[in-house]
Amino acid sequence: MSRWKPDAAGRLAKAAIELFAEQGYEATTVAEIAERAGLTKRTFFRYYADKREVLFGGAQELENCWLAGMDAAPEDADPMAVVAAGFGPISDLFADRHPFARLRAGIVAENPDLQERELIKLHRLTGVLQHALAKRGVSDHAAALAAQAGVAVFHVAFGRWTRREAPTSLGALMDDSLDELRSVVTATATATT
Amino acid sequence: MSRWKPDAAGRLAKAAIELFAEQGYEATTVAEIAERAGLTKRTFFRYYADKREVLFGGAQELENCWLAGMDAAPEDADPMAVVAAGFGPISDLFADRHPFARLRAGIVAENPDLQERELIKLHRLTGVLQHALAKRGVSDHAAALAAQAGVAVFHVAFGRWTRREAPTSLGALMDDSLDELRSVVTATATATT
């Protein structure tokens, strides 16, 4: 999820994602990534623990960004509004990463190990959001559900975003998905009461 | 998630879960499980591919049970009502499995590999529910969100259920969690519109 910037980390990420897309994730070595970026293996390992890290290094950034958005929510905001307060900052974070995210999604989709890693990262993210809500005084049960709903909205919206050929606003897609979740969940209330 | 029945599969499951709880999951061998159950290793492998399967063999049963519940929902039911139509059958499926589920939850919580396996199974379950909704004509987007909401409700309610010392109705906890999800998600609608 790195930017396409001409810095070393960005060049390595760009080289890695291109090679993964061209010849497959498994077949690509760190040496090839470094060579394509015009850098050394040593430089690669200064930025990334391994080639998988190129694909998942952005998880921490996403987490920090989401938490910062939540921190900025009014103290009396209800749990889901607190979670949704991260959507704008996340949209900004990914604004110039659509080409990378699209390639990355294709690579992850083809590799079961990477898919498992993605699930684990999303689960970790859910736990972090839940903890942040609990610290604001939200009950454990509501915090767990709001965090899971927030990550489900992010996951579904992010999938839609990466499937679009032209870049669009991730934030708008997250808002749409939250609206749809609300409509899906409340339809039952009308039907059963 | 097997029953405490005096059949071979159930005896093996009971022996395994007891040994996992007593001496740890990693430290327990299939030979020990078979011995405790008064059966042979060969009999063990007739029922389970490996010791992990004792903990996750119920996933297929859960999936089938949930799908059967959804199949029985009225044709014009909205997506969330279709998903919730599985709650009753699931509650019945687990009715006599509380002791096993409690021990199992403790074992999974202590082993990161088992936690990852659990996430993967829940993700698979989400995909199956989503596919079943799509086959009923629900849009991809609504199907994805309803399936994720359903699995989140199951996950949160199941966690509450296994943390209770005395057995209670899993179905009632799932209904509670869906109500809470609805209230969490709609509170935002009120606050932001």
mmCIF file of C-alpha atoms in Angstrom:
data_model
loop_
_atom_site.group_PDB
_atom_site.id
_atom_site.type_symbol
_atom_site.label_atom_id
_atom_site.label_comp_id
_atom_site.label_asym_id
_atom_site.label_seq_id
_atom_site.Cartn_x
_atom_site.Cartn_y
_atom_site.Cartn_z
ATOM 1 C CA MET A 1 0.000 0.000 0.000
ATOM 2 C CA SER A 2 2.998 2.293 -0.462
ATOM 3 C CA ARG A 3 2.795 5.365 -2.651
ATOM 4 C CA TRP A 4 4.275 5.439 -6.154
ATOM 5 C CA LYS A 5 6.903 7.891 -4.982
ATOM 6 C CA PRO A 6 10.464 7.976 -6.208
ATOM 7 C CA ASP A 7 11.820 7.173 -2.731
ATOM 8 C CA ALA A 8 13.566 3.856 -2.114
ATOM 9 C CA ALA A 9 10.640 2.208 -0.274
ATOM 10 C CA GLY A 10 8.212 3.345 -2.961
ATOM 11 C CA ARG A 11 10.478 2.220 -5.799
ATOM 12 C CA LEU A 12 10.883 -1.188 -4.182
ATOM 13 C CA ALA A 13 7.128 -1.523 -3.687
ATOM 14 C CA LYS A 14 6.479 -0.556 -7.315
ATOM 15 C CA ALA A 15 9.108 -3.014 -8.571
ATOM 16 C CA ALA A 16 7.758 -5.796 -6.341
ATOM 17 C CA ILE A 17 4.139 -5.375 -7.327
ATOM 18 C CA GLU A 18 5.069 -5.255 -11.029
ATOM 19 C CA LEU A 19 7.116 -8.441 -10.742
ATOM 20 C CA PHE A 20 4.430 -10.218 -8.713
ATOM 21 C CA ALA A 21 1.885 -9.297 -11.404
ATOM 22 C CA GLU A 22 4.190 -10.306 -14.289
ATOM 23 C CA GLN A 23 5.648 -13.582 -13.080
ATOM 24 C CA GLY A 24 3.715 -14.491 -9.933
ATOM 25 C CA TYR A 25 4.296 -13.830 -6.247
ATOM 26 C CA GLU A 26 5.921 -17.175 -5.432
ATOM 27 C CA ALA A 27 8.352 -16.995 -8.360
ATOM 28 C CA THR A 28 9.656 -13.525 -7.467
ATOM 29 C CA THR A 29 12.778 -13.140 -5.336
ATOM 30 C CA VAL A 30 13.936 -10.200 -3.256
ATOM 31 C CA ALA A 31 17.054 -10.019 -5.459
ATOM 32 C CA GLU A 32 14.885 -9.486 -8.534
ATOM 33 C CA ILE A 33 12.828 -6.828 -6.784
ATOM 34 C CA ALA A 34 15.952 -4.937 -5.744
ATOM 35 C CA GLU A 35 17.420 -5.223 -9.231
ATOM 36 C CA ARG A 36 14.289 -3.928 -10.919
ATOM 37 C CA ALA A 37 14.261 -0.974 -8.507
ATOM 38 C CA GLY A 38 17.937 -0.299 -9.189
ATOM 39 C CA LEU A 39 18.777 -0.888 -5.526
ATOM 40 C CA THR A 40 20.522 -3.552 -3.460
ATOM 41 C CA LYS A 41 19.008 -6.433 -1.474
ATOM 42 C CA ARG A 42 20.463 -4.761 1.593
ATOM 43 C CA THR A 43 18.419 -1.647 0.876
ATOM 44 C CA PHE A 44 15.320 -3.820 0.403
ATOM 45 C CA PHE A 45 15.747 -5.333 3.864
ATOM 46 C CA ARG A 46 16.159 -1.875 5.382
ATOM 47 C CA TYR A 47 12.518 -1.207 4.444
ATOM 48 C CA TYR A 48 10.828 -4.613 4.391
ATOM 49 C CA ALA A 49 11.304 -7.802 6.446
ATOM 50 C CA ASP A 50 10.484 -9.962 3.393
ATOM 51 C CA LYS A 51 8.618 -9.789 0.091
ATOM 52 C CA ARG A 52 5.279 -10.399 1.788
ATOM 53 C CA GLU A 53 5.817 -7.265 3.870
ATOM 54 C CA VAL A 54 5.613 -5.186 0.672
ATOM 55 C CA LEU A 55 1.968 -6.255 0.403
ATOM 56 C CA PHE A 56 1.094 -5.963 4.102
ATOM 57 C CA GLY A 57 3.291 -3.136 5.344
ATOM 58 C CA GLY A 58 0.379 -0.750 4.852
ATOM 59 C CA ALA A 59 -1.737 -2.505 7.488
ATOM 60 C CA GLN A 60 -0.120 -0.586 10.336
ATOM 61 C CA GLU A 61 -0.618 2.695 8.486
ATOM 62 C CA LEU A 62 -4.296 1.869 7.926
ATOM 63 C CA GLU A 63 -4.702 1.021 11.597
ATOM 64 C CA ASN A 64 -3.043 4.251 12.757
ATOM 65 C CA CYS A 65 -5.083 6.299 10.309
ATOM 66 C CA TRP A 66 -8.357 4.722 11.398
ATOM 67 C CA LEU A 67 -7.550 5.216 15.089
ATOM 68 C CA ALA A 68 -6.597 8.867 14.518
ATOM 69 C CA GLY A 69 -9.941 9.430 12.764
ATOM 70 C CA MET A 70 -11.765 7.808 15.691
ATOM 71 C CA ASP A 71 -9.836 9.893 18.210
ATOM 72 C CA ALA A 72 -11.083 13.022 16.475
ATOM 73 C CA ALA A 73 -14.754 11.980 16.841
ATOM 74 C CA PRO A 74 -16.822 13.954 19.387
ATOM 75 C CA GLU A 75 -16.768 12.429 22.850
ATOM 76 C CA ASP A 76 -20.518 11.761 22.853
ATOM 77 C CA ALA A 77 -20.628 10.206 19.377
ATOM 78 C CA ASP A 78 -22.273 6.782 19.266
ATOM 79 C CA PRO A 79 -20.039 3.758 18.516
ATOM 80 C CA MET A 80 -20.791 3.449 14.799
ATOM 81 C CA ALA A 81 -20.278 7.176 14.235
ATOM 82 C CA VAL A 82 -16.909 6.869 15.972
ATOM 83 C CA VAL A 83 -15.948 3.985 13.678
ATOM 84 C CA ALA A 84 -17.191 5.882 10.606
ATOM 85 C CA ALA A 85 -15.091 8.903 11.629
ATOM 86 C CA GLY A 86 -12.140 6.929 10.258
ATOM 87 C CA PHE A 87 -13.623 6.618 6.731
ATOM 88 C CA GLY A 88 -12.563 10.101 5.532
ATOM 89 C CA PRO A 89 -8.936 9.833 6.678
ATOM 90 C CA ILE A 90 -8.709 6.299 5.200
ATOM 91 C CA SER A 91 -10.048 7.581 1.892
ATOM 92 C CA ASP A 92 -7.370 10.304 1.896
ATOM 93 C CA LEU A 93 -4.670 7.780 2.799
ATOM 94 C CA PHE A 94 -5.521 5.639 -0.237
ATOM 95 C CA ALA A 95 -6.303 8.511 -2.623
ATOM 96 C CA ASP A 96 -3.185 8.045 -4.767
ATOM 97 C CA ARG A 97 -2.817 4.278 -4.268
ATOM 98 C CA HIS A 98 -5.470 2.927 -6.602
ATOM 99 C CA PRO A 99 -3.067 1.419 -9.189
ATOM 100 C CA PHE A 100 -1.049 -0.308 -6.444
ATOM 101 C CA ALA A 101 -4.181 -1.503 -4.622
ATOM 102 C CA ARG A 102 -5.649 -2.969 -7.827
ATOM 103 C CA LEU A 103 -2.519 -4.955 -8.636
ATOM 104 C CA ARG A 104 -2.162 -5.993 -5.010
ATOM 105 C CA ALA A 105 -5.757 -7.268 -4.843
ATOM 106 C CA GLY A 106 -5.154 -9.443 -7.902
ATOM 107 C CA ILE A 107 -1.995 -10.933 -6.397
ATOM 108 C CA VAL A 108 -3.599 -11.640 -3.010
ATOM 109 C CA ALA A 109 -6.639 -13.230 -4.699
ATOM 110 C CA GLU A 110 -4.400 -15.758 -6.449
ATOM 111 C CA ASN A 111 -2.439 -16.852 -3.388
ATOM 112 C CA PRO A 112 -4.200 -18.689 -0.506
ATOM 113 C CA ASP A 113 -1.362 -17.896 1.931
ATOM 114 C CA LEU A 114 -1.715 -14.189 1.209
ATOM 115 C CA GLN A 115 -5.483 -14.410 1.596
ATOM 116 C CA GLU A 116 -4.995 -15.974 5.024
ATOM 117 C CA ARG A 117 -2.573 -13.208 5.927
ATOM 118 C CA GLU A 118 -5.157 -10.643 4.812
ATOM 119 C CA LEU A 119 -7.806 -12.232 7.056
ATOM 120 C CA ILE A 120 -5.438 -12.159 10.005
ATOM 121 C CA LYS A 121 -4.662 -8.481 9.414
ATOM 122 C CA LEU A 122 -8.372 -7.633 9.192
ATOM 123 C CA HIS A 123 -9.016 -9.578 12.391
ATOM 124 C CA ARG A 124 -6.223 -7.708 14.131
ATOM 125 C CA LEU A 125 -7.693 -4.436 12.881
ATOM 126 C CA THR A 126 -11.109 -5.435 14.263
ATOM 127 C CA GLY A 127 -9.549 -6.087 17.675
ATOM 128 C CA VAL A 128 -7.792 -2.712 17.655
ATOM 129 C CA LEU A 129 -10.993 -0.811 16.786
ATOM 130 C CA GLN A 130 -12.917 -2.782 19.411
ATOM 131 C CA HIS A 131 -10.321 -1.922 22.040
ATOM 132 C CA ALA A 132 -10.406 1.764 21.082
ATOM 133 C CA LEU A 133 -14.211 1.797 21.424
ATOM 134 C CA ALA A 134 -14.051 0.009 24.784
ATOM 135 C CA LYS A 135 -11.589 2.649 25.996
ATOM 136 C CA ARG A 136 -14.205 5.301 25.126
ATOM 137 C CA GLY A 137 -16.637 3.520 27.463
ATOM 138 C CA VAL A 138 -18.599 1.515 24.877
ATOM 139 C CA SER A 139 -19.809 -1.856 26.254
ATOM 140 C CA ASP A 140 -17.799 -4.911 25.140
ATOM 141 C CA HIS A 141 -20.713 -6.297 23.181
ATOM 142 C CA ALA A 142 -21.501 -3.079 21.274
ATOM 143 C CA ALA A 143 -17.780 -2.440 20.721
ATOM 144 C CA ALA A 144 -17.310 -5.910 19.205
ATOM 145 C CA LEU A 145 -20.291 -5.495 16.882
ATOM 146 C CA ALA A 146 -19.458 -1.918 15.831
ATOM 147 C CA ALA A 147 -15.842 -2.906 15.123
ATOM 148 C CA GLN A 148 -16.909 -5.941 13.090
ATOM 149 C CA ALA A 149 -19.472 -3.871 11.194
ATOM 150 C CA GLY A 150 -16.843 -1.197 10.475
ATOM 151 C CA VAL A 151 -14.287 -3.685 9.187
ATOM 152 C CA ALA A 152 -16.970 -5.475 7.119
ATOM 153 C CA VAL A 153 -17.883 -2.121 5.536
ATOM 154 C CA PHE A 154 -14.214 -1.349 4.858
ATOM 155 C CA HIS A 155 -13.589 -4.823 3.434
ATOM 156 C CA VAL A 156 -16.604 -4.783 1.106
ATOM 157 C CA ALA A 157 -16.008 -1.164 -0.013
ATOM 158 C CA PHE A 158 -12.294 -1.746 -0.547
ATOM 159 C CA GLY A 159 -13.086 -4.771 -2.715
ATOM 160 C CA ARG A 160 -15.452 -2.704 -4.837
ATOM 161 C CA TRP A 161 -12.872 0.074 -5.070
ATOM 162 C CA THR A 162 -10.097 -2.216 -6.306
ATOM 163 C CA ARG A 163 -12.427 -3.819 -8.863
ATOM 164 C CA ARG A 164 -13.089 -0.419 -10.479
ATOM 165 C CA GLU A 165 -10.760 0.358 -13.339
ATOM 166 C CA ALA A 166 -10.912 4.117 -12.866
ATOM 167 C CA PRO A 167 -10.038 5.495 -9.443
ATOM 168 C CA THR A 168 -13.009 6.717 -7.446
ATOM 169 C CA SER A 169 -13.503 7.898 -3.848
ATOM 170 C CA LEU A 170 -12.995 5.058 -1.410
ATOM 171 C CA GLY A 171 -14.721 7.210 1.212
ATOM 172 C CA ALA A 172 -17.877 7.458 -0.892
ATOM 173 C CA LEU A 173 -17.900 3.674 -1.345
ATOM 174 C CA MET A 174 -17.483 3.176 2.424
ATOM 175 C CA ASP A 175 -20.386 5.557 3.095
ATOM 176 C CA ASP A 176 -22.490 3.645 0.545
ATOM 177 C CA SER A 177 -21.633 0.322 2.131
ATOM 178 C CA LEU A 178 -22.515 1.575 5.602
ATOM 179 C CA ASP A 179 -25.856 2.845 4.264
ATOM 180 C CA GLU A 180 -26.475 -0.523 2.642
ATOM 181 C CA LEU A 181 -25.516 -2.402 5.814
ATOM 182 C CA ARG A 182 -27.969 -0.221 7.731
ATOM 183 C CA SER A 183 -30.695 -0.907 5.213
ATOM 184 C CA VAL A 184 -29.951 -4.661 5.153
ATOM 185 C CA VAL A 185 -29.983 -4.916 8.937
ATOM 186 C CA THR A 186 -33.067 -2.780 9.565
ATOM 187 C CA ALA A 187 -35.188 -4.453 6.867
ATOM 188 C CA THR A 188 -35.419 -7.447 9.213
ATOM 189 C CA ALA A 189 -36.623 -5.279 12.064
ATOM 190 C CA THR A 190 -39.539 -4.137 9.930
ATOM 191 C CA ALA A 191 -40.283 -7.650 8.700
ATOM 192 C CA THR A 192 -40.245 -9.409 12.072
ATOM 193 C CA THR A 193 -41.842 -6.867 14.422
ATOM 194 C CA MET B 1 -17.977 -29.623 18.097
ATOM 195 C CA SER B 2 -18.947 -33.303 18.353
ATOM 196 C CA ARG B 3 -21.507 -34.500 20.819
ATOM 197 C CA TRP B 4 -20.569 -36.234 24.094
ATOM 198 C CA LYS B 5 -22.024 -39.472 22.752
ATOM 199 C CA PRO B 6 -20.618 -42.912 23.470
ATOM 200 C CA ASP B 7 -19.901 -43.531 19.776
ATOM 201 C CA ALA B 8 -16.293 -43.805 18.572
ATOM 202 C CA ALA B 9 -16.113 -40.309 17.022
ATOM 203 C CA GLY B 10 -17.649 -38.747 20.130
ATOM 204 C CA ARG B 11 -15.394 -40.701 22.515
ATOM 205 C CA LEU B 12 -12.337 -39.627 20.516
ATOM 206 C CA ALA B 13 -13.483 -35.991 20.540
ATOM 207 C CA LYS B 14 -14.084 -36.118 24.302
ATOM 208 C CA ALA B 15 -10.683 -37.710 24.923
ATOM 209 C CA ALA B 16 -8.936 -35.208 22.665
ATOM 210 C CA ILE B 17 -10.514 -32.134 24.193
ATOM 211 C CA GLU B 18 -9.755 -33.381 27.717
ATOM 212 C CA LEU B 19 -6.120 -34.039 26.843
ATOM 213 C CA PHE B 20 -5.758 -30.685 25.059
ATOM 214 C CA ALA B 21 -7.138 -28.964 28.158
ATOM 215 C CA GLU B 22 -4.972 -30.984 30.571
ATOM 216 C CA GLN B 23 -1.592 -30.959 28.854
ATOM 217 C CA GLY B 24 -1.911 -28.534 25.934
ATOM 218 C CA TYR B 25 -2.835 -28.946 22.291
ATOM 219 C CA GLU B 26 0.723 -29.094 20.945
ATOM 220 C CA ALA B 27 1.857 -31.677 23.482
ATOM 221 C CA THR B 28 -0.981 -34.108 22.758
ATOM 222 C CA THR B 29 -0.505 -36.935 20.255
ATOM 223 C CA VAL B 30 -3.076 -38.916 18.313
ATOM 224 C CA ALA B 31 -1.798 -42.065 20.048
ATOM 225 C CA GLU B 32 -2.638 -40.561 23.443
ATOM 226 C CA ILE B 33 -6.081 -39.522 22.266
ATOM 227 C CA ALA B 34 -6.833 -43.010 20.963
ATOM 228 C CA GLU B 35 -5.529 -44.613 24.172
ATOM 229 C CA ARG B 36 -7.635 -42.359 26.407
ATOM 230 C CA ALA B 37 -10.704 -43.220 24.308
ATOM 231 C CA GLY B 38 -9.892 -46.952 24.519
ATOM 232 C CA LEU B 39 -9.556 -47.123 20.732
ATOM 233 C CA THR B 40 -6.756 -47.518 18.185
ATOM 234 C CA LYS B 41 -4.940 -44.839 16.164
ATOM 235 C CA ARG B 42 -6.388 -46.482 13.102
ATOM 236 C CA THR B 43 -9.901 -45.889 14.400
ATOM 237 C CA PHE B 44 -8.967 -42.255 15.113
ATOM 238 C CA PHE B 45 -7.916 -41.739 11.501
ATOM 239 C CA ARG B 46 -11.149 -43.271 10.274
ATOM 240 C CA TYR B 47 -12.974 -40.267 11.789
ATOM 241 C CA TYR B 48 -10.453 -37.422 11.773
ATOM 242 C CA ALA B 49 -7.644 -36.465 9.363
ATOM 243 C CA ASP B 50 -5.522 -35.170 12.280
ATOM 244 C CA LYS B 51 -5.880 -33.857 15.820
ATOM 245 C CA ARG B 52 -6.794 -30.373 14.562
ATOM 246 C CA GLU B 53 -9.773 -31.855 12.742
ATOM 247 C CA VAL B 54 -11.289 -32.772 16.123
ATOM 248 C CA LEU B 55 -11.612 -29.041 16.812
ATOM 249 C CA PHE B 56 -12.736 -27.982 13.337
ATOM 250 C CA GLY B 57 -14.684 -30.963 12.055
ATOM 251 C CA GLY B 58 -17.903 -29.258 13.186
ATOM 252 C CA ALA B 59 -17.442 -26.387 10.716
ATOM 253 C CA GLN B 60 -19.018 -28.329 7.868
ATOM 254 C CA GLU B 61 -21.938 -29.306 10.068
ATOM 255 C CA LEU B 62 -22.445 -25.662 11.087
ATOM 256 C CA GLU B 63 -22.363 -24.593 7.446
ATOM 257 C CA ASN B 64 -24.881 -27.243 6.377
ATOM 258 C CA CYS B 65 -27.151 -26.399 9.281
ATOM 259 C CA TRP B 66 -27.065 -22.671 8.533
ATOM 260 C CA LEU B 67 -27.767 -23.244 4.825
ATOM 261 C CA ALA B 68 -30.674 -25.575 5.608
ATOM 262 C CA GLY B 69 -32.174 -22.884 7.859
ATOM 263 C CA MET B 70 -31.784 -20.308 5.086
ATOM 264 C CA ASP B 71 -33.356 -22.631 2.535
ATOM 265 C CA ALA B 72 -36.429 -22.857 4.724
ATOM 266 C CA ALA B 73 -36.882 -19.055 4.795
ATOM 267 C CA PRO B 74 -39.816 -17.677 2.767
ATOM 268 C CA GLU B 75 -38.901 -16.811 -0.798
ATOM 269 C CA ASP B 76 -39.661 -13.112 -0.337
ATOM 270 C CA ALA B 77 -37.773 -12.736 2.970
ATOM 271 C CA ASP B 78 -35.209 -9.936 2.985
ATOM 272 C CA PRO B 79 -31.501 -10.902 3.113
ATOM 273 C CA MET B 80 -30.963 -10.432 6.847
ATOM 274 C CA ALA B 81 -34.119 -12.385 7.696
ATOM 275 C CA VAL B 82 -32.844 -15.195 5.473
ATOM 276 C CA VAL B 83 -29.508 -15.203 7.320
ATOM 277 C CA ALA B 84 -31.268 -15.085 10.699
ATOM 278 C CA ALA B 85 -33.420 -18.064 9.674
ATOM 279 C CA GLY B 86 -30.321 -20.149 10.417
ATOM 280 C CA PHE B 87 -30.078 -19.024 14.057
ATOM 281 C CA GLY B 88 -32.712 -21.431 15.429
ATOM 282 C CA PRO B 89 -31.292 -24.551 13.749
ATOM 283 C CA ILE B 90 -27.759 -23.546 14.842
ATOM 284 C CA SER B 91 -28.949 -23.132 18.411
ATOM 285 C CA ASP B 92 -30.462 -26.635 18.288
ATOM 286 C CA LEU B 93 -27.275 -28.075 16.760
ATOM 287 C CA PHE B 94 -25.204 -26.771 19.668
ATOM 288 C CA ALA B 95 -27.774 -27.365 22.394
ATOM 289 C CA ASP B 96 -25.897 -30.271 24.016
ATOM 290 C CA ARG B 97 -22.377 -29.143 23.112
ATOM 291 C CA HIS B 98 -21.758 -26.406 25.650
ATOM 292 C CA PRO B 99 -19.136 -28.294 27.705
ATOM 293 C CA PHE B 100 -17.201 -29.220 24.548
ATOM 294 C CA ALA B 101 -17.499 -25.702 23.092
ATOM 295 C CA ARG B 102 -16.244 -24.099 26.321
ATOM 296 C CA LEU B 103 -13.150 -26.304 26.477
ATOM 297 C CA ARG B 104 -12.581 -25.890 22.752
ATOM 298 C CA ALA B 105 -12.759 -22.079 22.985
ATOM 299 C CA GLY B 106 -10.103 -22.090 25.700
ATOM 300 C CA ILE B 107 -7.785 -24.288 23.627
ATOM 301 C CA VAL B 108 -8.202 -22.216 20.454
ATOM 302 C CA ALA B 109 -7.614 -18.976 22.394
ATOM 303 C CA GLU B 110 -4.220 -20.251 23.561
ATOM 304 C CA ASN B 111 -2.925 -21.313 20.158
ATOM 305 C CA PRO B 112 -2.311 -18.723 17.391
ATOM 306 C CA ASP B 113 -2.350 -21.388 14.661
ATOM 307 C CA LEU B 114 -5.773 -22.553 15.782
ATOM 308 C CA GLN B 115 -7.008 -18.955 15.925
ATOM 309 C CA GLU B 116 -5.906 -18.481 12.325
ATOM 310 C CA ARG B 117 -7.670 -21.678 11.354
ATOM 311 C CA GLU B 118 -10.824 -20.383 13.064
ATOM 312 C CA LEU B 119 -10.663 -17.127 11.083
ATOM 313 C CA ILE B 120 -10.279 -19.039 7.844
ATOM 314 C CA LYS B 121 -13.283 -21.218 8.667
ATOM 315 C CA LEU B 122 -15.398 -18.167 9.502
ATOM 316 C CA HIS B 123 -14.309 -16.510 6.264
ATOM 317 C CA ARG B 124 -15.254 -19.620 4.321
ATOM 318 C CA LEU B 125 -18.618 -19.645 6.081
ATOM 319 C CA THR B 126 -19.159 -15.984 5.110
ATOM 320 C CA GLY B 127 -18.472 -16.839 1.468
ATOM 321 C CA VAL B 128 -20.924 -19.747 1.559
ATOM 322 C CA LEU B 129 -23.720 -17.619 3.065
ATOM 323 C CA GLN B 130 -23.006 -14.836 0.577
ATOM 324 C CA HIS B 131 -23.209 -17.289 -2.313
ATOM 325 C CA ALA B 132 -26.490 -18.726 -1.007
ATOM 326 C CA LEU B 133 -27.964 -15.206 -0.788
ATOM 327 C CA ALA B 134 -26.762 -14.344 -4.305
ATOM 328 C CA LYS B 135 -28.446 -17.510 -5.590
ATOM 329 C CA ARG B 136 -31.715 -16.209 -4.102
ATOM 330 C CA GLY B 137 -31.322 -13.065 -6.220
ATOM 331 C CA VAL B 138 -29.824 -10.756 -3.584
ATOM 332 C CA SER B 139 -27.371 -8.223 -5.085
ATOM 333 C CA ASP B 140 -23.675 -8.994 -4.590
ATOM 334 C CA HIS B 141 -23.204 -5.975 -2.361
ATOM 335 C CA ALA B 142 -26.165 -6.665 -0.069
ATOM 336 C CA ALA B 143 -25.290 -10.381 -0.002
ATOM 337 C CA ALA B 144 -21.719 -9.617 1.096
ATOM 338 C CA LEU B 145 -22.872 -7.274 3.857
ATOM 339 C CA ALA B 146 -25.687 -9.501 5.119
ATOM 340 C CA ALA B 147 -23.345 -12.522 5.197
ATOM 341 C CA GLN B 148 -20.652 -10.570 7.063
ATOM 342 C CA ALA B 149 -23.233 -9.201 9.491
ATOM 343 C CA GLY B 150 -24.603 -12.701 10.072
ATOM 344 C CA VAL B 151 -21.193 -14.218 10.741
ATOM 345 C CA ALA B 152 -20.244 -11.274 12.992
ATOM 346 C CA VAL B 153 -23.428 -11.863 15.009
ATOM 347 C CA PHE B 154 -22.693 -15.601 15.216
ATOM 348 C CA HIS B 155 -19.068 -14.973 16.202
ATOM 349 C CA VAL B 156 -19.878 -12.458 18.934
ATOM 350 C CA ALA B 157 -22.813 -14.493 20.291
ATOM 351 C CA PHE B 158 -20.847 -17.751 20.226
ATOM 352 C CA GLY B 159 -18.043 -16.072 22.181
ATOM 353 C CA ARG B 160 -20.523 -14.889 24.815
ATOM 354 C CA TRP B 161 -22.088 -18.346 24.938
ATOM 355 C CA THR B 162 -18.774 -20.145 25.529
ATOM 356 C CA ARG B 163 -17.797 -17.645 28.243
ATOM 357 C CA ARG B 164 -20.933 -18.498 30.250
ATOM 358 C CA GLU B 165 -20.383 -21.207 32.806
ATOM 359 C CA ALA B 166 -23.955 -22.458 32.725
ATOM 360 C CA PRO B 167 -25.388 -23.457 29.360
ATOM 361 C CA THR B 168 -27.899 -21.004 27.941
ATOM 362 C CA SER B 169 -29.684 -20.648 24.601
ATOM 363 C CA LEU B 170 -27.228 -19.793 21.838
ATOM 364 C CA GLY B 171 -30.210 -18.770 19.718
ATOM 365 C CA ALA B 172 -31.304 -16.172 22.263
ATOM 366 C CA LEU B 173 -27.763 -14.748 22.346
ATOM 367 C CA MET B 174 -27.690 -14.560 18.529
ATOM 368 C CA ASP B 175 -31.050 -12.763 18.513
ATOM 369 C CA ASP B 176 -29.697 -10.339 21.141
ATOM 370 C CA SER B 177 -26.561 -9.695 19.125
ATOM 371 C CA LEU B 178 -28.534 -9.022 15.955
ATOM 372 C CA ASP B 179 -30.741 -6.576 17.877
ATOM 373 C CA GLU B 180 -27.642 -4.876 19.246
ATOM 374 C CA LEU B 181 -26.021 -4.714 15.799
ATOM 375 C CA ARG B 182 -29.208 -3.133 14.480
ATOM 376 C CA SER B 183 -29.219 -0.604 17.284
ATOM 377 C CA VAL B 184 -25.486 0.145 16.891
ATOM 378 C CA VAL B 185 -25.806 0.647 13.147
ATOM 379 C CA THR B 186 -28.988 2.711 13.179
ATOM 380 C CA ALA B 187 -27.880 5.029 15.981
ATOM 381 C CA THR B 188 -25.544 6.625 13.436
ATOM 382 C CA ALA B 189 -28.380 7.188 11.010
ATOM 383 C CA THR B 190 -30.177 9.216 13.659
ATOM 384 C CA ALA B 191 -27.050 11.104 14.621
ATOM 385 C CA THR B 192 -25.912 12.060 11.131
ATOM 386 C CA THR B 193 -29.170 12.766 9.289
#
